[in-house]
Tab-separated table of C-alpha atoms in Angstrom:
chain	number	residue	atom	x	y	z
A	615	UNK	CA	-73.929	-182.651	10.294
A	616	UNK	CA	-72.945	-186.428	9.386
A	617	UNK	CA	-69.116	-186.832	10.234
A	618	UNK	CA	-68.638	-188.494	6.695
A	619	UNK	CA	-69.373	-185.179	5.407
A	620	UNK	CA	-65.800	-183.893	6.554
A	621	UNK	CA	-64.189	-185.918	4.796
A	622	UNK	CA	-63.051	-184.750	0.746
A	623	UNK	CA	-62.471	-187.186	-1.870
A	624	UNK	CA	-60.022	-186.956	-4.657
A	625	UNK	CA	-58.908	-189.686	-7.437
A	626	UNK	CA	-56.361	-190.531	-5.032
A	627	UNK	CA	-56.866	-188.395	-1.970
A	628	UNK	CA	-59.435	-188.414	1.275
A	629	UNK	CA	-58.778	-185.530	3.486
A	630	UNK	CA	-60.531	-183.963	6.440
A	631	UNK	CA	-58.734	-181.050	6.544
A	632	UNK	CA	-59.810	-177.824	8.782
A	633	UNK	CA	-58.268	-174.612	9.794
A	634	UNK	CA	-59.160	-172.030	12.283
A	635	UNK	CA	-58.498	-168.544	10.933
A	636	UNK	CA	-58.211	-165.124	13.155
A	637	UNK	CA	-57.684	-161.977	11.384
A	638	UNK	CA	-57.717	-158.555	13.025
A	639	UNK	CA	-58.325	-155.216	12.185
A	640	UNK	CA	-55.281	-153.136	11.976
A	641	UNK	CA	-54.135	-151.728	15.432
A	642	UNK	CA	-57.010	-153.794	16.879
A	643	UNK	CA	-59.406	-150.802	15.458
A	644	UNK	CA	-63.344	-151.536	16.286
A	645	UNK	CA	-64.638	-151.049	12.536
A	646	UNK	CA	-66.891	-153.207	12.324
A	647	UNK	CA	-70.638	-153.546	12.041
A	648	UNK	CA	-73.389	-156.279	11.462
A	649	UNK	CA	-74.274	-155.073	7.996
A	650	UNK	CA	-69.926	-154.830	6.950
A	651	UNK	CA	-69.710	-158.304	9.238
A	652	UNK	CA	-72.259	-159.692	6.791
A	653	UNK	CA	-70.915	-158.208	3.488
A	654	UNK	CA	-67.297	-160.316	5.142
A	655	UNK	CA	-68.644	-163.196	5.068
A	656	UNK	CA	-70.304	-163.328	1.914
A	657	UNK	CA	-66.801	-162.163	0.051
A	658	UNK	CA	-65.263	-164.768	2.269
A	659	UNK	CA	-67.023	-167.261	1.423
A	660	UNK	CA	-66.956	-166.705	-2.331
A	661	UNK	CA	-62.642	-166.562	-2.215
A	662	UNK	CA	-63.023	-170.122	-0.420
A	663	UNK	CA	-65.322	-171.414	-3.693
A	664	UNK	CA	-62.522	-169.892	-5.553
A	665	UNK	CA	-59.968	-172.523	-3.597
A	666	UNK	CA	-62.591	-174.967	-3.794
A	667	UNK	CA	-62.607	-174.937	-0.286
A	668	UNK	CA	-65.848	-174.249	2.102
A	669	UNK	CA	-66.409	-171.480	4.986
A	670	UNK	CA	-67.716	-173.448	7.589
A	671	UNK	CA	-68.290	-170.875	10.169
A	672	UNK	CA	-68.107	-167.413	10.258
A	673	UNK	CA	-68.784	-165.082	13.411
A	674	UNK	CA	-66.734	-161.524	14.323
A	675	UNK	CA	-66.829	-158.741	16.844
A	676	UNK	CA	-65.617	-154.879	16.157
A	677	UNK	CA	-62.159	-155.691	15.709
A	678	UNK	CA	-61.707	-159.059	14.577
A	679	UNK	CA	-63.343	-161.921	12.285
A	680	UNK	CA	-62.833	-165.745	13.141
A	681	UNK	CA	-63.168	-168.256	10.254
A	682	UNK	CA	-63.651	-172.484	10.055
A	683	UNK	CA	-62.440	-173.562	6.749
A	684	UNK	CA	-62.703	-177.017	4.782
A	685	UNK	CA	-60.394	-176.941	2.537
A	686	UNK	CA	-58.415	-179.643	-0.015
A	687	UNK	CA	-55.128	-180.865	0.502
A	688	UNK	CA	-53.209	-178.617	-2.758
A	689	UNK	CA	-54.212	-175.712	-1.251
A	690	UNK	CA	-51.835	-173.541	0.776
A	691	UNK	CA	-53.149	-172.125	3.974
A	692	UNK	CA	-50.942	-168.924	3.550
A	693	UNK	CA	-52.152	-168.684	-0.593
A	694	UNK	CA	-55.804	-168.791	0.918
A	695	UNK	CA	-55.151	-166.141	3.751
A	696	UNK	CA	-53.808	-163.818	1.533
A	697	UNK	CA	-56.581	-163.745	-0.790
A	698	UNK	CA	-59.415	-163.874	1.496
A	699	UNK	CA	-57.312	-160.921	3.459
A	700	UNK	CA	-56.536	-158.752	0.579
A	701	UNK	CA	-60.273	-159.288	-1.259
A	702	UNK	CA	-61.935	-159.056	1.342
A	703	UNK	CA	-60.105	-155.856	2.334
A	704	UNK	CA	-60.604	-154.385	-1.090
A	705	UNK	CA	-64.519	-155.033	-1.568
A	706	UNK	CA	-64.834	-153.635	2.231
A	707	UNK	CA	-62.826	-150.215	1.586
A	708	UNK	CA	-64.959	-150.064	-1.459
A	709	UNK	CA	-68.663	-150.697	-0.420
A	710	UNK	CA	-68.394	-149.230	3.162
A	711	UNK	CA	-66.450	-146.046	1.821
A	712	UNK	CA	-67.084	-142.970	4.696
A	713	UNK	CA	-67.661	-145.865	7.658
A	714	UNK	CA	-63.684	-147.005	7.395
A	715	UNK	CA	-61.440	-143.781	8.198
A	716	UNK	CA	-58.498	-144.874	6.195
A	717	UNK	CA	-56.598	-142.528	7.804
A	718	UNK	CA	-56.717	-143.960	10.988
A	719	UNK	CA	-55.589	-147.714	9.416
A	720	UNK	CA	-53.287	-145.887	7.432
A	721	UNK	CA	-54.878	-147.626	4.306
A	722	UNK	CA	-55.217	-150.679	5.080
A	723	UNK	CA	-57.677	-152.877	6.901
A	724	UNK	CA	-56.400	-155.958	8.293
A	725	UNK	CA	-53.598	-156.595	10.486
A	726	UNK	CA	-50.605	-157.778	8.500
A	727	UNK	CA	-50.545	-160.996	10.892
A	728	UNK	CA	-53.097	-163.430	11.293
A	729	UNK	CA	-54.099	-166.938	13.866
A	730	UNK	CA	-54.118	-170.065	12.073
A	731	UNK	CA	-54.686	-173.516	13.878
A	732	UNK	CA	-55.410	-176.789	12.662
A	733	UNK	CA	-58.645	-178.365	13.721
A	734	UNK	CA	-60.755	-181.989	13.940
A	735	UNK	CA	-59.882	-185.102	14.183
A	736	UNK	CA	-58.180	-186.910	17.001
A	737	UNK	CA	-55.894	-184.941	19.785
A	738	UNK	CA	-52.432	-185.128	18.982
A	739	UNK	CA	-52.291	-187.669	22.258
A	740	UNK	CA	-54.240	-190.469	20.889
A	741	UNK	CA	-52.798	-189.618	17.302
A	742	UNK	CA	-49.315	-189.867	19.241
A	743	UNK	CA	-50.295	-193.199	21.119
A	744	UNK	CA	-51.729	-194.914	18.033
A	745	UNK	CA	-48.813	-194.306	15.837
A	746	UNK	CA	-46.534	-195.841	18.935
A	747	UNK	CA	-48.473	-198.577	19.090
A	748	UNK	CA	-47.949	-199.663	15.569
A	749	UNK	CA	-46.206	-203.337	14.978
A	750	UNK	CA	-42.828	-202.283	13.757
A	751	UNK	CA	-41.197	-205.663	11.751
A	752	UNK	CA	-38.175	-206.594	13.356
């Protein structure tokens, strides 16, 4: 992928903003399967259209899903978590109806809490270092 591909332009904007997302099941419950893993990451992806933002990665195990978003700078990560969360949820309780015992999640199927860490660009040392180095006016 060309690096000037990371970058979004607006009228008066260029970002290169990315997020690492974690959510887990709730009480770390091993629900899922390739076929419900799949079905994730298609409703996923279509929320982060929705935000005009762009699923970059998606991969999971039983219990958890891991996500690499692009996404614009007037979008909220919290706004974007909570939709992908709660849709996601919703279209998975629906389609996969029998395979999720409810009654164990006690109706619901993510975590309430969630990982979110910012990602790319330079570490925060040489980010640090250049912004020191700067040629304040006296």
């Amino acid at each position: 992928m060309d690096e000037q591909d990371d970058y979004r332009r607006g009228r008066h904007v260029v970002s290169a903003m990315h997020v690492h997302l974690v959510f887990v099941t709730r009480y770390r419950r091993g629900v899922f399967d390739d076929a419900m893993l799949t079905r994730c990451e298609e409703v996923m992806r279509k929320v982060c259209e929705d935000f005009e933002a762009e699923l970059k990665e998606f991969n999971g195990e039983r219990d958890h899903v891991h996500l690499l978003v692009h996404y614009p700078p007037k979008v909220a990560v919290s706004k974007l978590v909570n939709s992908l969360k709660g849709v996601s949820a919703r279209r998975i309780r629906q389609e996969f109806t029998g395979r999720i015992n409810r009654a164990i999640l006690r109706g619901h199927l993510w975590s309430p809490s969630y990982f979110s860490g910012s990602c790319g660009g330079a570490p925060l040392a040489i980010v640090r270092q250049y912004i020191e180095q700067q040629q304040r006016p006296l």
